[in-house]
């Protein structure tokens, strides 16, 4: 597969520098054989289907959260007795959407202009995305983070309303929405980088478009008929799926850094390789994924055993 091809290229570079002519020729044949296997892996049709599902999941999760945040911003203004200030916050929301598009454009330009360091850049983006995904996937962490963020937004809006500054309200709305937009851009940058085989970019784009269409319908239903969504089950299920994406991005990110020569790689030939899930036959990729798994086990132990036990003693 792709992992074997990358390892063959790394061995070939080492052999070119230190090996004899027969050893170089043998390493070259290994590279050719591994490329044939990688071609089969990269043209597998299952890759596009999973990418489409992941893309749809990101758009639905992040888009719905953005809709809820905008609704909360407007509700804060009405509750504070200043419904006429909603227009100021709307300008902040629109500016945040524009800034998110600019951020996406900058990332695309960075990837295009850094062709010689593309593997390293993709690896860094995937690792960062995995960390952010993990922080928002686990439901307790998400709950605490959301509560703190809403309290911060509410306090900032109250202060902005009391000061009478229209710009202050727009800035608060901008920060609240751009936070979601930046996360979304980061996740899609990692998803595009993880795509392998023909049609991967089209699959991710298709997920974006379908997710956006679903969000438009949901927003209209909420505004037109006051539809109430089962948010707890939705965010619970999507949090678990986002954790799986973080698991995949972590392994793929380390693999990209290994391909760039920034992280050492020890190839274990008997170990399995599932690139779409970020599983590669190297101890380095397994180590970061094992750390993520241990973090989840520790968090679950805290929520369902340690924290209740401490509460009972208190």
PDB file of C-alpha atoms in Angstrom, residues 55-294:
ATOM      1  CA  UNK A  55     -17.227  15.858   4.874  1.00  0.00           C
ATOM      2  CA  UNK A  56     -20.989  15.739   5.424  1.00  0.00           C
ATOM      3  CA  UNK A  57     -20.477  15.126   9.151  1.00  0.00           C
ATOM      4  CA  UNK A  58     -18.182  18.146   9.558  1.00  0.00           C
ATOM      5  CA  UNK A  59     -20.561  20.464   7.729  1.00  0.00           C
ATOM      6  CA  UNK A  60     -23.601  19.300   9.708  1.00  0.00           C
ATOM      7  CA  UNK A  61     -21.870  19.405  13.079  1.00  0.00           C
ATOM      8  CA  UNK A  62     -20.052  22.712  12.694  1.00  0.00           C
ATOM      9  CA  UNK A  63     -22.840  24.334  10.669  1.00  0.00           C
ATOM     10  CA  UNK A  64     -25.541  23.498  13.208  1.00  0.00           C
ATOM     11  CA  UNK A  65     -23.339  24.727  16.021  1.00  0.00           C
ATOM     12  CA  UNK A  66     -22.815  28.007  14.137  1.00  0.00           C
ATOM     13  CA  UNK A  67     -26.590  28.351  13.628  1.00  0.00           C
ATOM     14  CA  UNK A  68     -27.160  27.846  17.348  1.00  0.00           C
ATOM     15  CA  UNK A  69     -24.496  30.404  18.233  1.00  0.00           C
ATOM     16  CA  UNK A  70     -26.004  33.027  15.917  1.00  0.00           C
ATOM     17  CA  UNK A  71     -29.431  32.318  17.431  1.00  0.00           C
ATOM     18  CA  UNK A  72     -27.981  32.710  20.909  1.00  0.00           C
ATOM     19  CA  UNK A  73     -26.393  36.035  19.954  1.00  0.00           C
ATOM     20  CA  UNK A  74     -29.697  37.403  18.713  1.00  0.00           C
ATOM     21  CA  UNK A  75     -31.512  36.057  21.782  1.00  0.00           C
ATOM     22  CA  UNK A  76     -29.021  37.811  24.065  1.00  0.00           C
ATOM     23  CA  UNK A  77     -29.815  41.128  22.401  1.00  0.00           C
ATOM     24  CA  UNK A  78     -33.582  40.624  22.692  1.00  0.00           C
ATOM     25  CA  UNK A  79     -33.293  39.484  26.312  1.00  0.00           C
ATOM     26  CA  UNK A  80     -31.215  42.554  27.123  1.00  0.00           C
ATOM     27  CA  UNK A  81     -33.973  44.782  25.750  1.00  0.00           C
ATOM     28  CA  UNK A  82     -32.098  45.910  22.658  1.00  0.00           C
ATOM     29  CA  UNK A  83     -33.540  44.000  19.679  1.00  0.00           C
ATOM     30  CA  UNK A  84     -32.584  46.878  17.378  1.00  0.00           C
ATOM     31  CA  UNK A  85     -28.926  45.980  17.969  1.00  0.00           C
ATOM     32  CA  UNK A  86     -29.293  42.674  16.133  1.00  0.00           C
ATOM     33  CA  UNK A  87     -28.245  44.397  12.926  1.00  0.00           C
ATOM     34  CA  UNK A  88     -24.892  45.311  14.471  1.00  0.00           C
ATOM     35  CA  UNK A  89     -24.268  41.686  15.395  1.00  0.00           C
ATOM     36  CA  UNK A  90     -25.379  40.578  11.934  1.00  0.00           C
ATOM     37  CA  UNK A  91     -22.571  42.639  10.429  1.00  0.00           C
ATOM     38  CA  UNK A  92     -20.147  40.844  12.746  1.00  0.00           C
ATOM     39  CA  UNK A  93     -21.528  37.470  11.641  1.00  0.00           C
ATOM     40  CA  UNK A  94     -21.144  38.372   7.966  1.00  0.00           C
ATOM     41  CA  UNK A  95     -17.596  39.600   8.577  1.00  0.00           C
ATOM     42  CA  UNK A  96     -16.774  36.299  10.313  1.00  0.00           C
ATOM     43  CA  UNK A  97     -18.081  34.329   7.328  1.00  0.00           C
ATOM     44  CA  UNK A  98     -15.947  36.445   5.005  1.00  0.00           C
ATOM     45  CA  UNK A  99     -12.894  35.988   7.234  1.00  0.00           C
ATOM     46  CA  UNK A 100     -13.465  32.225   7.217  1.00  0.00           C
ATOM     47  CA  UNK A 101     -13.451  32.238   3.412  1.00  0.00           C
ATOM     48  CA  UNK A 102     -10.256  34.317   3.414  1.00  0.00           C
ATOM     49  CA  UNK A 103      -8.677  31.829   5.833  1.00  0.00           C
ATOM     50  CA  UNK A 104      -9.636  28.986   3.512  1.00  0.00           C
ATOM     51  CA  UNK A 105      -8.093  30.856   0.574  1.00  0.00           C
ATOM     52  CA  UNK A 106      -4.871  31.452   2.500  1.00  0.00           C
ATOM     53  CA  UNK A 107      -4.599  27.754   3.359  1.00  0.00           C
ATOM     54  CA  UNK A 108      -5.172  26.765  -0.261  1.00  0.00           C
ATOM     55  CA  UNK A 109      -2.505  29.250  -1.386  1.00  0.00           C
ATOM     56  CA  UNK A 110      -0.107  27.999   1.284  1.00  0.00           C
ATOM     57  CA  UNK A 111      -0.527  24.413   0.108  1.00  0.00           C
ATOM     58  CA  UNK A 112      -0.082  25.440  -3.541  1.00  0.00           C
ATOM     59  CA  UNK A 113       3.028  27.558  -2.957  1.00  0.00           C
ATOM     60  CA  UNK A 114       4.665  25.043  -0.609  1.00  0.00           C
ATOM     61  CA  UNK A 115       4.785  22.106  -3.007  1.00  0.00           C
ATOM     62  CA  UNK A 116       8.311  21.164  -1.916  1.00  0.00           C
ATOM     63  CA  UNK A 117       7.213  20.979   1.726  1.00  0.00           C
ATOM     64  CA  UNK A 118       3.683  19.741   1.087  1.00  0.00           C
ATOM     65  CA  UNK A 119       4.017  16.532   3.088  1.00  0.00           C
ATOM     66  CA  UNK A 120       5.307  18.371   6.152  1.00  0.00           C
ATOM     67  CA  UNK A 121       2.571  21.012   5.874  1.00  0.00           C
ATOM     68  CA  UNK A 122      -0.141  18.386   5.485  1.00  0.00           C
ATOM     69  CA  UNK A 123       1.222  16.500   8.465  1.00  0.00           C
ATOM     70  CA  UNK A 124       1.187  19.584  10.692  1.00  0.00           C
ATOM     71  CA  UNK A 125      -2.357  20.499   9.595  1.00  0.00           C
ATOM     72  CA  UNK A 126      -3.585  16.966  10.307  1.00  0.00           C
ATOM     73  CA  UNK A 127      -1.996  16.850  13.762  1.00  0.00           C
ATOM     74  CA  UNK A 128      -3.467  20.243  14.696  1.00  0.00           C
ATOM     75  CA  UNK A 129      -6.863  19.214  13.314  1.00  0.00           C
ATOM     76  CA  UNK A 130      -6.705  15.971  15.289  1.00  0.00           C
ATOM     77  CA  UNK A 131      -6.045  17.915  18.491  1.00  0.00           C
ATOM     78  CA  UNK A 132      -8.928  20.308  17.867  1.00  0.00           C
ATOM     79  CA  UNK A 133     -11.254  17.472  16.842  1.00  0.00           C
ATOM     80  CA  UNK A 134     -10.406  15.560  19.989  1.00  0.00           C
ATOM     81  CA  UNK A 135     -11.098  18.610  22.154  1.00  0.00           C
ATOM     82  CA  UNK A 136     -14.588  19.040  20.666  1.00  0.00           C
ATOM     83  CA  UNK A 137     -15.478  15.367  20.181  1.00  0.00           C
ATOM     84  CA  UNK A 138     -15.575  14.249  23.777  1.00  0.00           C
ATOM     85  CA  UNK A 139     -18.957  15.258  25.167  1.00  0.00           C
ATOM     86  CA  UNK A 140     -17.862  16.344  28.635  1.00  0.00           C
ATOM     87  CA  UNK A 141     -15.043  18.530  27.306  1.00  0.00           C
ATOM     88  CA  UNK A 142     -17.400  19.947  24.690  1.00  0.00           C
ATOM     89  CA  UNK A 143     -19.997  20.693  27.321  1.00  0.00           C
ATOM     90  CA  UNK A 144     -17.552  22.488  29.583  1.00  0.00           C
ATOM     91  CA  UNK A 145     -16.004  24.403  26.692  1.00  0.00           C
ATOM     92  CA  UNK A 146     -19.387  25.424  25.290  1.00  0.00           C
ATOM     93  CA  UNK A 147     -20.586  26.583  28.705  1.00  0.00           C
ATOM     94  CA  UNK A 148     -17.498  28.719  29.242  1.00  0.00           C
ATOM     95  CA  UNK A 149     -17.726  30.103  25.725  1.00  0.00           C
ATOM     96  CA  UNK A 150     -21.421  31.005  26.055  1.00  0.00           C
ATOM     97  CA  UNK A 151     -20.752  32.668  29.413  1.00  0.00           C
ATOM     98  CA  UNK A 152     -17.921  34.641  27.819  1.00  0.00           C
ATOM     99  CA  UNK A 153     -20.095  35.683  24.857  1.00  0.00           C
ATOM    100  CA  UNK A 154     -22.978  36.646  27.148  1.00  0.00           C
ATOM    101  CA  UNK A 155     -20.713  38.762  29.351  1.00  0.00           C
ATOM    102  CA  UNK A 156     -19.112  40.454  26.360  1.00  0.00           C
ATOM    103  CA  UNK A 157     -22.510  41.284  24.832  1.00  0.00           C
ATOM    104  CA  UNK A 158     -23.779  42.747  28.107  1.00  0.00           C
ATOM    105  CA  UNK A 159     -20.696  44.933  28.399  1.00  0.00           C
ATOM    106  CA  UNK A 160     -20.973  45.964  24.745  1.00  0.00           C
ATOM    107  CA  UNK A 161     -24.646  46.884  25.198  1.00  0.00           C
ATOM    108  CA  UNK A 162     -23.935  48.863  28.338  1.00  0.00           C
ATOM    109  CA  UNK A 163     -21.148  50.790  26.617  1.00  0.00           C
ATOM    110  CA  UNK A 164     -23.448  51.637  23.721  1.00  0.00           C
ATOM    111  CA  UNK A 165     -20.776  50.799  21.172  1.00  0.00           C
ATOM    112  CA  UNK A 166     -22.054  49.338  17.909  1.00  0.00           C
ATOM    113  CA  UNK A 167     -18.569  48.200  16.892  1.00  0.00           C
ATOM    114  CA  UNK A 168     -18.150  46.310  20.166  1.00  0.00           C
ATOM    115  CA  UNK A 169     -21.266  44.229  19.447  1.00  0.00           C
ATOM    116  CA  UNK A 170     -20.080  43.459  15.936  1.00  0.00           C
ATOM    117  CA  UNK A 171     -16.679  42.354  17.282  1.00  0.00           C
ATOM    118  CA  UNK A 172     -18.286  39.996  19.807  1.00  0.00           C
ATOM    119  CA  UNK A 173     -20.423  38.418  17.073  1.00  0.00           C
ATOM    120  CA  UNK A 174     -17.388  38.192  14.798  1.00  0.00           C
ATOM    121  CA  UNK A 175     -15.280  36.336  17.381  1.00  0.00           C
ATOM    122  CA  UNK A 176     -18.078  33.937  18.283  1.00  0.00           C
ATOM    123  CA  UNK A 177     -18.753  32.909  14.682  1.00  0.00           C
ATOM    124  CA  UNK A 178     -15.188  33.060  13.348  1.00  0.00           C
ATOM    125  CA  UNK A 179     -14.172  30.535  15.999  1.00  0.00           C
ATOM    126  CA  UNK A 180     -16.522  28.013  14.389  1.00  0.00           C
ATOM    127  CA  UNK A 181     -15.483  29.045  10.886  1.00  0.00           C
ATOM    128  CA  UNK A 182     -11.781  28.618  11.633  1.00  0.00           C
ATOM    129  CA  UNK A 183     -12.378  25.141  13.061  1.00  0.00           C
ATOM    130  CA  UNK A 184     -14.362  24.169   9.964  1.00  0.00           C
ATOM    131  CA  UNK A 185     -11.669  25.428   7.581  1.00  0.00           C
ATOM    132  CA  UNK A 186      -8.990  23.567   9.546  1.00  0.00           C
ATOM    133  CA  UNK A 187     -10.956  20.309   9.499  1.00  0.00           C
ATOM    134  CA  UNK A 188     -11.581  20.513   5.754  1.00  0.00           C
ATOM    135  CA  UNK A 189      -7.939  21.327   5.060  1.00  0.00           C
ATOM    136  CA  UNK A 190      -6.991  18.130   6.878  1.00  0.00           C
ATOM    137  CA  UNK A 191      -9.730  16.173   5.099  1.00  0.00           C
ATOM    138  CA  UNK A 192      -8.639  17.332   1.630  1.00  0.00           C
ATOM    139  CA  UNK A 193      -5.039  16.479   2.539  1.00  0.00           C
ATOM    140  CA  UNK A 194      -6.053  12.978   3.651  1.00  0.00           C
ATOM    141  CA  UNK A 195      -7.874  12.215   0.398  1.00  0.00           C
ATOM    142  CA  UNK A 196      -6.312   9.507  -1.751  1.00  0.00           C
ATOM    143  CA  UNK A 197      -7.227   8.309  -5.196  1.00  0.00           C
ATOM    144  CA  UNK A 198      -9.286   9.812  -7.998  1.00  0.00           C
ATOM    145  CA  UNK A 199     -12.470  11.551  -6.991  1.00  0.00           C
ATOM    146  CA  UNK A 200     -11.424  12.295  -3.400  1.00  0.00           C
ATOM    147  CA  UNK A 201     -11.685  16.077  -3.821  1.00  0.00           C
ATOM    148  CA  UNK A 202     -15.070  15.679  -5.520  1.00  0.00           C
ATOM    149  CA  UNK A 203     -16.268  13.481  -2.644  1.00  0.00           C
ATOM    150  CA  UNK A 204     -15.285  16.071  -0.026  1.00  0.00           C
ATOM    151  CA  UNK A 205     -16.867  18.869  -2.077  1.00  0.00           C
ATOM    152  CA  UNK A 206     -20.042  16.829  -2.494  1.00  0.00           C
ATOM    153  CA  UNK A 207     -20.280  16.360   1.264  1.00  0.00           C
ATOM    154  CA  UNK A 208     -19.885  20.103   1.774  1.00  0.00           C
ATOM    155  CA  UNK A 209     -22.648  20.934  -0.695  1.00  0.00           C
ATOM    156  CA  UNK A 210     -25.077  18.344   0.640  1.00  0.00           C
ATOM    157  CA  UNK A 211     -24.378  19.359   4.223  1.00  0.00           C
ATOM    158  CA  UNK A 212     -24.945  23.012   3.355  1.00  0.00           C
ATOM    159  CA  UNK A 213     -28.249  22.125   1.698  1.00  0.00           C
ATOM    160  CA  UNK A 214     -29.410  20.189   4.756  1.00  0.00           C
ATOM    161  CA  UNK A 215     -28.438  23.102   7.008  1.00  0.00           C
ATOM    162  CA  UNK A 216     -30.490  25.510   4.874  1.00  0.00           C
ATOM    163  CA  UNK A 217     -33.538  23.260   5.294  1.00  0.00           C
ATOM    164  CA  UNK A 218     -32.937  22.943   9.051  1.00  0.00           C
ATOM    165  CA  UNK A 219     -32.526  26.700   9.469  1.00  0.00           C
ATOM    166  CA  UNK A 220     -35.721  27.381   7.505  1.00  0.00           C
ATOM    167  CA  UNK A 221     -37.629  24.803   9.571  1.00  0.00           C
ATOM    168  CA  UNK A 222     -36.418  26.373  12.816  1.00  0.00           C
ATOM    169  CA  UNK A 223     -37.318  29.898  11.707  1.00  0.00           C
ATOM    170  CA  UNK A 224     -40.588  29.004   9.960  1.00  0.00           C
ATOM    171  CA  UNK A 225     -42.105  26.391  12.247  1.00  0.00           C
ATOM    172  CA  UNK A 226     -39.996  26.597  15.393  1.00  0.00           C
ATOM    173  CA  UNK A 227     -38.734  23.024  14.973  1.00  0.00           C
ATOM    174  CA  UNK A 228     -36.805  21.769  18.004  1.00  0.00           C
ATOM    175  CA  UNK A 229     -33.939  19.410  17.215  1.00  0.00           C
ATOM    176  CA  UNK A 230     -32.819  16.515  19.463  1.00  0.00           C
ATOM    177  CA  UNK A 231     -29.511  18.225  20.135  1.00  0.00           C
ATOM    178  CA  UNK A 232     -28.158  15.920  22.840  1.00  0.00           C
ATOM    179  CA  UNK A 233     -28.382  12.724  20.750  1.00  0.00           C
ATOM    180  CA  UNK A 234     -27.134  14.575  17.666  1.00  0.00           C
ATOM    181  CA  UNK A 235     -24.082  16.041  19.353  1.00  0.00           C
ATOM    182  CA  UNK A 236     -23.454  12.803  21.244  1.00  0.00           C
ATOM    183  CA  UNK A 237     -23.323  10.690  18.076  1.00  0.00           C
ATOM    184  CA  UNK A 238     -21.373  13.247  16.052  1.00  0.00           C
ATOM    185  CA  UNK A 239     -18.888  13.692  18.911  1.00  0.00           C
ATOM    186  CA  UNK A 240     -18.090   9.973  18.752  1.00  0.00           C
ATOM    187  CA  UNK A 241     -17.682  10.133  14.970  1.00  0.00           C
ATOM    188  CA  UNK A 242     -15.465  13.214  15.223  1.00  0.00           C
ATOM    189  CA  UNK A 243     -13.274  11.348  17.699  1.00  0.00           C
ATOM    190  CA  UNK A 244     -12.794   8.618  15.082  1.00  0.00           C
ATOM    191  CA  UNK A 245     -11.789  11.318  12.608  1.00  0.00           C
ATOM    192  CA  UNK A 246      -9.279  12.677  15.131  1.00  0.00           C
ATOM    193  CA  UNK A 247      -7.895   9.147  15.500  1.00  0.00           C
ATOM    194  CA  UNK A 248      -7.512   8.907  11.716  1.00  0.00           C
ATOM    195  CA  UNK A 249      -6.004  12.386  11.286  1.00  0.00           C
ATOM    196  CA  UNK A 250      -3.458  11.723  14.042  1.00  0.00           C
ATOM    197  CA  UNK A 251      -2.118   8.612  12.332  1.00  0.00           C
ATOM    198  CA  UNK A 252      -2.153  10.192   8.884  1.00  0.00           C
ATOM    199  CA  UNK A 253      -0.450  13.325  10.185  1.00  0.00           C
ATOM    200  CA  UNK A 254       2.451  11.375  11.670  1.00  0.00           C
ATOM    201  CA  UNK A 255       2.702   9.354   8.441  1.00  0.00           C
ATOM    202  CA  UNK A 256       2.982  12.593   6.418  1.00  0.00           C
ATOM    203  CA  UNK A 257       5.697  13.900   8.755  1.00  0.00           C
ATOM    204  CA  UNK A 258       7.510  10.584   8.346  1.00  0.00           C
ATOM    205  CA  UNK A 259       7.316  10.937   4.571  1.00  0.00           C
ATOM    206  CA  UNK A 260       8.800  14.434   4.922  1.00  0.00           C
ATOM    207  CA  UNK A 261      11.647  13.040   7.030  1.00  0.00           C
ATOM    208  CA  UNK A 262      10.652  15.050  10.114  1.00  0.00           C
ATOM    209  CA  UNK A 263       9.659  12.004  12.191  1.00  0.00           C
ATOM    210  CA  UNK A 264      11.566   8.704  12.197  1.00  0.00           C
ATOM    211  CA  UNK A 265       9.773   5.663  10.809  1.00  0.00           C
ATOM    212  CA  UNK A 266      10.212   2.027  11.728  1.00  0.00           C
ATOM    213  CA  UNK A 267       8.306  -0.150   9.286  1.00  0.00           C
ATOM    214  CA  UNK A 268       6.776  -3.340  10.738  1.00  0.00           C
ATOM    215  CA  UNK A 269       6.002  -5.540   7.755  1.00  0.00           C
ATOM    216  CA  UNK A 270       3.571  -7.889   9.499  1.00  0.00           C
ATOM    217  CA  UNK A 271       1.431  -5.085  10.971  1.00  0.00           C
ATOM    218  CA  UNK A 272      -1.840  -4.083   9.232  1.00  0.00           C
ATOM    219  CA  UNK A 273      -2.204  -0.900   7.175  1.00  0.00           C
ATOM    220  CA  UNK A 274      -5.544   0.905   6.756  1.00  0.00           C
ATOM    221  CA  UNK A 275      -4.636   4.399   5.444  1.00  0.00           C
ATOM    222  CA  UNK A 276      -8.216   5.760   5.395  1.00  0.00           C
ATOM    223  CA  UNK A 277      -8.398   5.126   9.170  1.00  0.00           C
ATOM    224  CA  UNK A 278      -4.893   6.470   9.771  1.00  0.00           C
ATOM    225  CA  UNK A 279      -3.576   3.016  10.689  1.00  0.00           C
ATOM    226  CA  UNK A 280      -0.028   2.424   9.452  1.00  0.00           C
ATOM    227  CA  UNK A 281       2.507  -0.294  10.318  1.00  0.00           C
ATOM    228  CA  UNK A 282       4.880   1.967  12.268  1.00  0.00           C
ATOM    229  CA  UNK A 283       5.219   2.282  16.064  1.00  0.00           C
ATOM    230  CA  UNK A 284       5.256   6.074  15.737  1.00  0.00           C
ATOM    231  CA  UNK A 285       1.743   6.307  14.258  1.00  0.00           C
ATOM    232  CA  UNK A 286       0.431   3.675  16.658  1.00  0.00           C
ATOM    233  CA  UNK A 287       1.866   5.589  19.628  1.00  0.00           C
ATOM    234  CA  UNK A 288      -0.072   8.810  19.005  1.00  0.00           C
ATOM    235  CA  UNK A 289      -3.297   6.891  18.372  1.00  0.00           C
ATOM    236  CA  UNK A 290      -2.768   4.879  21.547  1.00  0.00           C
ATOM    237  CA  UNK A 291      -2.324   8.160  23.439  1.00  0.00           C
ATOM    238  CA  UNK A 292      -5.687   9.381  22.103  1.00  0.00           C
ATOM    239  CA  UNK A 293      -7.362   6.133  23.127  1.00  0.00           C
ATOM    240  CA  UNK A 294      -5.881   6.340  26.639  1.00  0.00           C
TER     241      UNK A 294
END
